[in-house]
Tab-separated table of C-alpha atoms and ligand atoms in Angstrom:
chain	number	residue	atom	x	y	z
A	1	UNK	CA	-0.132	-0.199	0.295
A	2	UNK	CA	1.088	3.553	-1.313
A	3	UNK	CA	-0.268	6.451	-0.243
A	4	UNK	CA	1.861	8.832	-2.163
A	5	UNK	CA	0.010	11.058	-3.385
A	6	UNK	CA	-0.382	11.074	-7.500
A	7	UNK	CA	0.414	14.176	-9.373
A	8	UNK	CA	-3.332	14.800	-10.107
A	9	UNK	CA	-4.521	14.156	-6.446
A	10	UNK	CA	-1.729	16.428	-5.402
A	11	UNK	CA	-3.369	19.317	-7.687
A	12	UNK	CA	-7.415	18.209	-6.224
A	13	UNK	CA	-5.707	18.480	-3.106
A	14	UNK	CA	-4.562	22.299	-3.643
A	15	UNK	CA	-7.897	23.003	-5.402
A	16	UNK	CA	-9.716	21.897	-1.870
A	17	UNK	CA	-7.212	23.416	0.123
A	18	UNK	CA	-7.630	27.135	-1.769
A	19	UNK	CA	-11.144	26.766	-1.924
A	20	UNK	CA	-11.716	26.610	1.600
A	21	UNK	CA	-9.380	29.445	2.805
A	22	UNK	CA	-11.039	31.772	0.074
A	23	UNK	CA	-14.327	31.392	-0.329
A	24	UNK	CA	-15.659	29.094	2.602
A	25	UNK	CA	-13.651	31.276	5.773
A	26	UNK	CA	-14.953	34.291	5.028
A	27	UNK	CA	-18.517	34.673	6.248
A	28	UNK	CA	-17.914	31.682	8.217
A	29	UNK	CA	-18.674	32.594	11.412
A	30	UNK	CA	-21.566	34.199	10.635
A	31	UNK	CA	-23.254	31.747	8.222
A	32	UNK	CA	-22.247	29.435	11.333
A	33	UNK	CA	-24.714	32.183	14.146
A	34	UNK	CA	-27.101	32.280	11.155
A	35	UNK	CA	-27.797	28.795	10.067
A	36	UNK	CA	-27.027	30.019	6.656
A	37	UNK	CA	-26.887	27.222	3.491
A	38	UNK	CA	-23.720	28.011	1.769
A	39	UNK	CA	-25.593	28.565	-1.736
A	40	UNK	CA	-23.348	30.391	-3.238
A	41	UNK	CA	-20.293	28.272	-1.807
A	42	UNK	CA	-21.936	25.021	-2.979
A	43	UNK	CA	-23.125	26.420	-6.991
A	44	UNK	CA	-19.338	27.256	-6.665
A	45	UNK	CA	-17.967	23.233	-5.561
A	46	UNK	CA	-20.531	22.510	-8.186
A	47	UNK	CA	-18.294	24.247	-10.894
A	48	UNK	CA	-14.642	22.219	-9.425
A	49	UNK	CA	-16.734	18.832	-9.904
A	50	UNK	CA	-16.538	18.257	-5.964
A	51	UNK	CA	-20.537	17.234	-6.153
A	52	UNK	CA	-20.140	14.048	-8.122
A	53	UNK	CA	-16.758	13.071	-7.715
A	54	UNK	CA	-16.292	9.644	-8.123
A	55	UNK	CA	-19.332	9.507	-10.999
A	56	UNK	CA	-18.477	8.354	-14.121
A	57	UNK	CA	-17.680	11.061	-16.415
A	58	UNK	CA	-20.383	9.826	-18.658
A	59	UNK	CA	-23.201	10.722	-16.492
A	60	UNK	CA	-21.380	14.250	-15.699
A	61	UNK	CA	-18.999	12.762	-12.739
A	62	UNK	CA	-15.552	13.682	-12.419
A	63	UNK	CA	-14.606	10.288	-12.593
A	64	UNK	CA	-12.104	10.460	-9.391
A	65	UNK	CA	-11.481	7.788	-6.846
A	66	UNK	CA	-12.143	7.454	-3.555
A	67	UNK	CA	-8.823	8.654	-2.256
A	68	UNK	CA	-9.254	12.134	-4.247
A	69	UNK	CA	-12.677	12.539	-2.695
A	70	UNK	CA	-11.306	11.872	0.320
A	71	UNK	CA	-8.715	14.241	0.647
A	72	UNK	CA	-11.466	17.001	-1.057
A	73	UNK	CA	-13.340	16.518	2.086
A	74	UNK	CA	-10.531	16.640	4.484
A	75	UNK	CA	-9.550	19.991	2.828
A	76	UNK	CA	-12.834	21.424	2.866
A	77	UNK	CA	-13.720	20.042	6.710
A	78	UNK	CA	-10.510	21.828	8.277
A	79	UNK	CA	-12.501	25.171	7.229
A	80	UNK	CA	-16.484	24.280	7.546
A	81	UNK	CA	-18.115	21.048	7.646
A	82	UNK	CA	-21.281	22.240	6.960
A	83	UNK	CA	-20.435	22.654	3.723
A	84	UNK	CA	-18.175	19.392	3.298
A	85	UNK	CA	-21.289	17.405	5.320
A	86	UNK	CA	-23.631	18.280	1.171
A	87	UNK	CA	-20.250	17.220	-0.639
A	88	UNK	CA	-20.544	14.090	1.344
A	89	UNK	CA	-24.087	13.436	1.286
A	90	UNK	CA	-24.183	13.738	-2.097
A	91	UNK	CA	-21.644	12.178	-3.565
A	92	UNK	CA	-21.413	8.980	-1.516
A	93	UNK	CA	-25.055	8.659	-0.432
A	94	UNK	CA	-27.292	9.694	-3.201
A	95	UNK	CA	-24.176	9.694	-6.720
A	96	UNK	CA	-22.618	6.632	-5.600
A	97	UNK	CA	-26.143	4.525	-4.584
A	98	UNK	CA	-28.137	5.814	-8.184
A	99	UNK	CA	-24.964	5.217	-10.269
A	100	UNK	CA	-24.526	1.924	-8.722
A	101	UNK	CA	-28.300	0.504	-8.059
A	102	UNK	CA	-29.652	2.927	-10.457
A	103	UNK	CA	-31.377	2.078	-13.764
A	104	UNK	CA	-30.255	4.069	-16.560
A	105	UNK	CA	-33.038	6.035	-16.582
A	106	UNK	CA	-33.165	7.304	-13.461
A	107	UNK	CA	-29.276	7.545	-14.220
A	108	UNK	CA	-29.924	9.507	-16.836
A	109	UNK	CA	-33.005	11.859	-15.159
A	110	UNK	CA	-31.848	12.253	-11.948
A	111	UNK	CA	-28.018	11.516	-12.137
A	112	UNK	CA	-26.531	13.672	-14.250
A	113	UNK	CA	-28.666	16.655	-12.558
A	114	UNK	CA	-26.640	15.361	-8.944
A	115	UNK	CA	-23.430	14.831	-10.432
A	116	UNK	CA	-22.888	18.283	-12.258
A	117	UNK	CA	-24.515	19.567	-8.342
A	118	UNK	CA	-27.171	21.442	-10.462
A	119	UNK	CA	-29.079	19.779	-7.932
A	120	UNK	CA	-28.484	18.140	-5.120
A	121	UNK	CA	-30.023	15.223	-3.150
A	122	UNK	CA	-30.787	13.488	0.211
A	123	UNK	CA	-31.021	10.202	2.138
A	124	UNK	CA	-33.933	9.853	4.098
A	125	UNK	CA	-33.179	6.862	6.102
A	126	UNK	CA	-33.743	8.017	9.947
A	127	UNK	CA	-37.314	8.571	11.408
A	128	UNK	CA	-38.283	9.908	14.394
A	129	UNK	CA	-38.160	5.888	16.655
A	130	UNK	CA	-35.714	4.981	13.951
A	131	UNK	CA	-32.634	6.355	14.044
A	132	UNK	CA	-29.989	3.283	15.407
A	133	UNK	CA	-32.653	0.666	14.901
A	134	UNK	CA	-32.489	0.980	11.116
A	135	UNK	CA	-34.614	-2.403	10.295
A	136	UNK	CA	-37.376	-0.754	12.226
A	137	UNK	CA	-38.493	1.997	9.425
A	138	UNK	CA	-42.093	2.627	10.072
A	139	UNK	CA	-42.654	4.829	6.993
A	140	UNK	CA	-44.431	2.775	4.045
A	141	UNK	CA	-44.678	2.906	0.689
A	142	UNK	CA	-47.747	1.133	0.240
A	143	UNK	CA	-47.736	-1.129	-3.636
A	144	UNK	CA	-50.560	0.304	-6.003
A	145	UNK	CA	-49.471	-1.676	-8.902
A	146	UNK	CA	-47.678	1.461	-10.582
A	147	UNK	CA	-46.656	2.816	-7.980
A	148	UNK	CA	-46.005	3.747	-4.439
A	149	UNK	CA	-48.216	5.253	-1.960
A	150	UNK	CA	-45.952	6.672	0.513
A	151	UNK	CA	-46.397	8.066	4.115
A	152	UNK	CA	-43.958	8.807	7.642
A	153	UNK	CA	-41.797	10.876	8.472
A	154	UNK	CA	-38.457	11.273	8.302
A	155	UNK	CA	-35.969	13.150	10.925
A	156	UNK	CA	-32.822	14.708	10.888
A	157	UNK	CA	-32.498	15.134	6.814
A	158	UNK	CA	-29.281	16.746	6.073
A	159	UNK	CA	-29.907	18.990	2.590
A	160	UNK	CA	-34.196	18.480	3.760
A	161	UNK	CA	-34.998	21.729	2.697
A	162	UNK	CA	-31.960	22.836	-0.418
A	163	UNK	CA	-32.077	19.327	-2.612
A	164	UNK	CA	-34.456	18.514	-5.366
A	165	UNK	CA	-34.471	14.806	-5.055
A	166	UNK	CA	-34.202	12.496	-2.254
A	167	UNK	CA	-32.929	8.670	-1.603
A	168	UNK	CA	-36.133	7.233	0.548
A	169	UNK	CA	-36.138	4.456	2.817
A	170	UNK	CA	-39.415	2.426	3.368
A	171	UNK	CA	-41.223	-0.505	4.443
A	172	UNK	CA	-43.348	-2.530	1.727
A	173	UNK	CA	-44.036	-5.277	3.103
A	174	UNK	CA	-44.127	-5.445	7.459
A	175	UNK	CA	-44.274	-9.147	7.230
A	176	UNK	CA	-40.503	-9.561	5.840
A	177	UNK	CA	-39.340	-6.571	7.903
A	178	UNK	CA	-35.912	-5.714	6.640
A	179	UNK	CA	-36.392	-7.929	3.146
A	180	UNK	CA	-39.258	-6.112	3.103
A	181	UNK	CA	-38.166	-2.805	2.489
A	182	UNK	CA	-37.436	-0.367	-0.989
A	183	UNK	CA	-36.533	2.862	-1.704
A	184	UNK	CA	-37.657	5.089	-3.633
A	185	UNK	CA	-36.918	8.369	-5.127
A	186	UNK	CA	-38.508	11.385	-4.211
A	187	UNK	CA	-38.847	14.575	-6.296
A	188	UNK	CA	-39.619	17.697	-4.289
A	189	UNK	CA	-42.727	19.440	-5.449
A	190	UNK	CA	-44.580	15.933	-5.609
A	191	UNK	CA	-48.557	16.331	-3.549
A	192	UNK	CA	-48.370	15.040	-0.211
A	193	UNK	CA	-44.255	15.768	0.849
A	194	UNK	CA	-44.000	18.354	2.942
A	195	UNK	CA	-40.800	19.546	4.413
A	196	UNK	CA	-40.649	19.656	8.091
A	197	UNK	CA	-39.333	22.897	9.985
A	198	UNK	CA	-35.648	23.338	10.067
A	199	UNK	CA	-34.301	22.132	13.530
A	200	UNK	CA	-31.854	24.664	15.189
A	201	UNK	CA	-28.472	22.621	16.007
A	202	UNK	CA	-24.694	22.279	18.366
A	203	UNK	CA	-22.447	22.100	15.222
A	204	UNK	CA	-22.622	22.394	11.328
A	205	UNK	CA	-25.215	24.931	11.693
A	206	UNK	CA	-24.682	25.771	8.118
A	207	UNK	CA	-26.201	22.688	6.943
A	208	UNK	CA	-30.575	22.740	6.287
A	209	UNK	CA	-31.540	19.369	8.116
A	210	UNK	CA	-35.159	18.659	8.063
A	211	UNK	CA	-37.484	16.639	9.195
A	212	UNK	CA	-39.740	15.791	5.970
A	213	UNK	CA	-43.512	14.259	6.359
A	214	UNK	CA	-45.009	12.041	3.485
A	215	UNK	CA	-48.737	12.815	3.270
A	216	UNK	CA	-50.122	10.076	0.457
A	217	UNK	CA	-47.645	10.501	-2.008
A	218	UNK	CA	-47.828	8.471	-5.241
A	219	UNK	CA	-44.336	7.606	-6.278
A	220	UNK	CA	-44.431	5.930	-9.879
A	221	UNK	CA	-43.131	2.136	-9.438
A	222	UNK	CA	-39.766	3.611	-11.670
A	223	UNK	CA	-38.493	5.307	-9.298
A	224	UNK	CA	-37.748	1.934	-7.345
A	225	UNK	CA	-34.263	1.931	-6.563
A	226	UNK	CA	-33.338	-2.082	-7.691
A	227	UNK	CA	-35.429	-5.060	-6.962
A	228	UNK	CA	-38.453	-5.167	-4.605
A	229	UNK	CA	-36.993	-5.928	-1.293
A	230	UNK	CA	-33.580	-4.246	-1.706
A	231	UNK	CA	-34.008	-1.254	0.246
A	232	UNK	CA	-32.418	-2.221	3.089
A	233	UNK	CA	-29.255	-3.139	1.766
A	234	UNK	CA	-29.310	-0.517	-0.705
A	235	UNK	CA	-28.855	1.885	2.179
A	236	UNK	CA	-26.932	-0.769	4.705
A	237	UNK	CA	-23.891	-0.907	1.241
A	238	UNK	CA	-24.269	3.148	0.253
A	239	UNK	CA	-24.316	4.055	4.002
A	240	UNK	CA	-20.686	2.074	3.872
A	241	UNK	CA	-19.190	3.786	1.223
A	242	UNK	CA	-20.647	7.323	3.478
A	243	UNK	CA	-18.968	6.592	6.210
A	244	UNK	CA	-15.601	6.937	4.452
A	245	UNK	CA	-16.822	10.173	3.872
A	246	UNK	CA	-18.006	11.448	7.060
A	247	UNK	CA	-14.180	9.424	8.536
A	248	UNK	CA	-13.051	12.166	5.867
A	249	UNK	CA	-14.960	15.154	7.567
A	250	UNK	CA	-13.907	14.013	11.189
A	251	UNK	CA	-9.957	13.992	10.387
A	252	UNK	CA	-10.415	17.342	8.516
A	253	UNK	CA	-11.833	18.613	11.735
A	254	UNK	CA	-9.284	17.207	13.822
A	255	UNK	CA	-6.559	18.445	11.658
A	256	UNK	CA	-7.876	21.901	11.129
A	257	UNK	CA	-8.143	22.388	14.648
A	258	UNK	CA	-4.820	21.207	15.297
A	259	UNK	CA	-3.610	23.265	12.707
A	260	UNK	CA	-5.227	25.975	14.477
A	261	UNK	CA	-3.698	24.957	17.863
A	262	UNK	CA	-0.347	24.906	16.896
A	263	UNK	CA	-0.289	27.870	14.911
A	264	UNK	CA	-1.402	30.094	18.271
A	265	UNK	CA	0.980	28.093	20.615
A	266	UNK	CA	3.854	29.412	18.644
A	267	UNK	CA	2.170	33.065	18.952
A	268	UNK	CA	0.883	33.099	22.539
A	269	UNK	CA	3.195	34.246	25.417
A	270	UNK	CA	2.719	33.315	28.987
A	271	UNK	CA	5.238	32.540	31.658
A	272	UNK	CA	7.898	34.813	29.566
A	273	UNK	CA	7.605	32.371	26.418
A	274	UNK	CA	5.342	31.403	23.510
A	275	UNK	CA	3.290	28.673	25.313
A	276	UNK	CA	4.465	25.946	23.020
A	277	UNK	CA	7.423	25.952	24.950
A	278	UNK	CA	5.987	24.591	27.638
A	279	UNK	CA	5.877	21.146	27.991
A	280	UNK	CA	2.343	20.897	28.983
A	281	UNK	CA	1.616	22.753	25.668
A	282	UNK	CA	4.126	21.035	23.119
A	283	UNK	CA	2.876	16.939	24.899
A	284	UNK	CA	-1.383	18.291	24.122
A	285	UNK	CA	0.289	19.186	20.104
A	286	UNK	CA	2.843	15.745	19.916
A	287	UNK	CA	-1.227	13.714	21.278
A	288	UNK	CA	-3.061	15.258	18.490
A	289	UNK	CA	-0.254	15.346	15.913
A	290	UNK	CA	0.037	10.985	16.219
A	291	UNK	CA	-3.839	10.314	16.636
A	292	UNK	CA	-4.223	12.590	12.929
A	293	UNK	CA	-1.963	10.309	11.323
A	294	UNK	CA	-3.365	7.739	12.865
A	295	UNK	CA	-7.041	8.744	11.987
A	296	UNK	CA	-5.039	9.273	8.284
A	297	UNK	CA	-4.066	5.814	7.993
A	298	UNK	CA	-7.063	4.271	8.528
A	299	UNK	CA	-9.069	6.888	6.502
A	300	UNK	CA	-6.910	6.387	3.008
A	301	UNK	CA	-6.426	2.568	3.927
A	302	UNK	CA	-10.708	2.223	4.077
A	303	UNK	CA	-10.553	4.486	0.243
A	304	UNK	CA	-8.056	2.119	-0.845
A	305	UNK	CA	-10.370	-1.246	-0.297
A	306	UNK	CA	-13.132	0.969	-1.599
A	307	UNK	CA	-10.436	1.722	-4.946
A	308	UNK	CA	-9.029	-1.433	-5.511
A	309	UNK	CA	-12.779	-3.477	-4.512
A	310	UNK	CA	-11.880	-4.729	-1.666
A	311	UNK	CA	-14.704	-5.111	1.671
A	312	UNK	CA	-15.018	-1.893	2.733
A	313	UNK	CA	-17.326	-2.659	5.344
A	314	UNK	CA	-15.136	-3.013	8.409
A	315	UNK	CA	-12.315	-0.297	7.464
A	316	UNK	CA	-14.545	2.020	6.533
A	317	UNK	CA	-16.317	1.466	10.015
A	318	UNK	CA	-12.842	1.905	11.597
A	319	UNK	CA	-12.261	4.892	9.975
A	320	UNK	CA	-15.185	6.758	11.079
A	321	UNK	CA	-14.700	5.300	14.724
A	322	UNK	CA	-11.586	6.454	15.258
A	323	UNK	CA	-11.579	9.518	13.034
A	324	UNK	CA	-14.480	10.929	14.391
A	325	UNK	CA	-13.729	10.026	18.353
A	326	UNK	CA	-9.680	12.306	17.591
A	327	UNK	CA	-12.218	14.737	16.024
A	328	UNK	CA	-13.504	15.050	19.287
A	329	UNK	CA	-10.519	14.752	21.341
A	330	UNK	CA	-8.540	16.901	19.335
A	331	UNK	CA	-10.555	19.876	18.941
A	332	UNK	CA	-11.516	19.865	22.783
A	333	UNK	CA	-7.289	20.019	23.362
A	334	UNK	CA	-7.449	22.435	20.217
A	335	UNK	CA	-10.209	25.095	22.247
A	336	UNK	CA	-7.732	24.364	25.785
A	337	UNK	CA	-4.839	24.802	24.066
A	338	UNK	CA	-6.131	28.681	22.722
A	339	UNK	CA	-7.174	29.332	26.432
A	340	UNK	CA	-10.538	31.931	26.731
A	341	UNK	CA	-9.226	32.581	23.347
A	342	UNK	CA	-10.646	29.470	22.222
A	343	UNK	CA	-14.158	29.877	24.174
A	344	UNK	CA	-14.573	32.599	21.642
A	345	UNK	CA	-15.473	32.653	18.426
A	346	UNK	CA	-13.263	34.505	16.145
A	347	UNK	CA	-10.476	32.295	17.058
A	348	UNK	CA	-12.626	29.399	15.552
A	349	UNK	CA	-11.470	26.300	17.389
A	350	UNK	CA	-15.333	26.398	19.509
A	351	UNK	CA	-16.813	25.964	16.003
A	352	UNK	CA	-14.585	23.195	14.798
A	353	UNK	CA	-15.182	21.772	18.440
A	354	UNK	CA	-19.674	21.813	18.067
A	355	UNK	CA	-19.421	19.890	14.632
A	356	UNK	CA	-16.702	17.307	15.384
A	357	UNK	CA	-19.587	16.340	17.448
A	358	UNK	CA	-21.726	15.107	15.106
A	359	UNK	CA	-18.901	12.976	13.513
A	360	UNK	CA	-19.667	10.347	16.367
A	361	UNK	CA	-23.609	10.089	15.936
A	362	UNK	CA	-24.218	10.177	11.893
A	363	UNK	CA	-24.327	7.846	9.062
A	364	UNK	CA	-24.378	5.326	12.479
A	365	UNK	CA	-22.576	6.292	15.959
A	366	UNK	CA	-19.621	5.306	16.965
A	367	UNK	CA	-21.722	2.859	18.946
A	368	UNK	CA	-22.500	1.674	15.467
A	369	UNK	CA	-19.147	1.226	14.296
A	370	UNK	CA	-17.999	-0.862	17.108
A	371	UNK	CA	-21.546	-3.461	16.082
A	372	UNK	CA	-20.063	-3.753	12.469
A	373	UNK	CA	-16.617	-4.061	13.934
A	374	UNK	CA	-17.135	-6.334	16.308
A	375	UNK	CA	-19.824	-8.570	14.206
A	376	UNK	CA	-17.302	-8.572	11.168
A	377	UNK	CA	-13.768	-9.640	13.416
A	378	UNK	CA	-16.384	-12.192	15.400
A	379	UNK	CA	-17.314	-13.979	12.606
A	380	UNK	CA	-13.785	-14.346	10.757
B	1	CAA	N1	-23.637	-4.159	3.153
B	1	CAA	C1	-24.875	-5.772	2.768
B	1	CAA	N2	-26.037	-5.873	3.570
B	1	CAA	C2	-25.914	-5.520	4.888
B	1	CAA	C3	-24.952	-5.026	5.271
B	1	CAA	C4	-23.692	-4.181	4.319
B	1	CAA	N3	-23.063	-3.453	4.830
B	1	CAA	N4	-24.863	-4.644	6.711
B	1	CAA	C5	-26.395	-5.427	6.675
B	1	CAA	N5	-26.572	-6.286	5.656
B	1	CAA	C6	-27.648	-6.695	5.832
B	1	CAA	C7	-27.198	-7.697	6.580
B	1	CAA	O1	-26.693	-8.818	5.854
B	1	CAA	C8	-28.820	-8.287	6.725
B	1	CAA	O2	-29.232	-9.216	5.216
B	1	CAA	P1	-29.826	-10.605	5.589
B	1	CAA	O3	-30.857	-11.183	6.192
B	1	CAA	O4	-30.411	-10.915	4.208
B	1	CAA	O5	-28.702	-11.278	6.201
B	1	CAA	C9	-29.746	-7.138	6.991
B	1	CAA	O6	-28.817	-6.150	6.177
B	1	CAA	C10	-30.365	-6.781	8.101
B	1	CAA	O7	-28.886	-6.338	8.918
B	1	CAA	P2	-28.004	-7.212	10.596
B	1	CAA	O8	-29.065	-8.186	10.653
B	1	CAA	O9	-27.003	-7.108	11.203
B	1	CAA	O10	-29.473	-5.747	11.291
B	1	CAA	P3	-29.279	-4.810	11.838
B	1	CAA	O11	-30.508	-4.927	12.844
B	1	CAA	O12	-28.752	-6.171	13.114
B	1	CAA	O13	-29.288	-3.666	12.158
B	1	CAA	C11	-27.314	-2.161	11.947
B	1	CAA	C12	-27.995	-3.182	11.550
B	1	CAA	C13	-25.825	-2.197	12.003
B	1	CAA	C14	-27.224	-2.141	13.407
B	1	CAA	C15	-27.949	-0.926	10.997
B	1	CAA	O14	-29.259	-0.999	11.236
B	1	CAA	C16	-26.935	0.387	10.785
B	1	CAA	O15	-26.241	0.499	9.841
B	1	CAA	N6	-27.810	1.368	11.577
B	1	CAA	C17	-26.839	2.230	11.720
B	1	CAA	C18	-28.100	3.609	11.071
B	1	CAA	C19	-27.408	4.595	10.316
B	1	CAA	O16	-25.960	4.633	10.442
B	1	CAA	N7	-28.170	5.977	10.104
B	1	CAA	C20	-27.530	7.115	9.340
B	1	CAA	C21	-28.712	7.907	8.488
B	1	CAA	S1	-27.537	8.647	7.949
B	1	CAA	C22	-27.589	10.167	7.790
B	1	CAA	O17	-26.716	9.961	9.235
B	1	CAA	C23	-26.693	10.738	6.324
B	1	CAA	C24	-26.653	11.723	7.393
B	1	CAA	O18	-26.909	13.094	7.803
B	1	CAA	C25	-25.677	12.512	6.513
């Protein structure tokens, strides 16, 4: 395994780094305060090809590998995790799922617009009573011959209001449990589909998170993804790749917080010298750097597994688990190193600390990752 980046990967990484500094950083504190969706920034990321990174160019994507996607996620997340989650959901959960399991008609109709970023998508699995326990879907999609009738509520949906296309997981046959679940493509504006109020969140405040309400929504059969009853497997397989994207997000948050703390520690003086000269601070930096490097290796390895046709259920879950825990620990330490300034918004680390928390929760909590990993290793 050689993680030396190719010329192309280095260029992509640099493009994402420049974009984050020049386009995401300005106004970030205000957007976070106001919970403002970064619409302009999303448009520019679409122009850079960041919204359909791994999609084949014949569907309008950038045709890149997973490692390139991870590099972009890492750089964007160093500055703005609200923007990077939009990128992650569109790439991993929506475009990948449609390209891998959709029909040619679905790809032509939806993927071509999603991959170019002309529109963005949402992935709708979580429900008020089915977050971690994803097989307990209460949303129903009743088979009516040439269409389904969709009823139910989805919660905490990223891109909830800004999306145009929603991949909705719903139960068609309760007796078959997870084998009776389907994944349906729902369009904004379909009769009976309502977007609930926006959530007021601790972190990633720029991303729009909503509940969604489906009341007798008529969804044509041609909008079902793959065969009848494949919806739960679709969700699990899609999430397995999604976890690599969120792992990269967590890695970026950790690296961003660390870089700010390192810089601050070399500038701030206390007890007659720069605080980096105090072992209490230097040891913190050593721990932070070590954990970030370990997380980076896990994240790149999971991407490498995906790019090389290996199973990435366990490596993706390990990357997500470790990177998310690292993001939280490192961001807390970055605030501590900044002292009183760390508690103030202008120094950015308090936002990264708030943003870090969600990486331990969405696309499967840290506890869910441990279920996936332990089942995987016990089976071997
Ligand atoms: N690939 C393919 N199939 C899989 C799979 C995978 N990675 N993981 C599970 N399955 C299959 C199993 O093989 C099984 O099928 P069979 O009966 O045919 O063998 C079926 O799915 C059910 O699996 P389990 O018995 O393992 O199901 P479980 O009830 O024990 O739950 C779980 C497993 C891993 C805990 C799962 O429920 C889970 O991942 N929960 C977390 C859900 C989650 O991540 N939600 C995040 C929402 S999306 C989000 O957060 C997006 C965002 O906003 C950013």
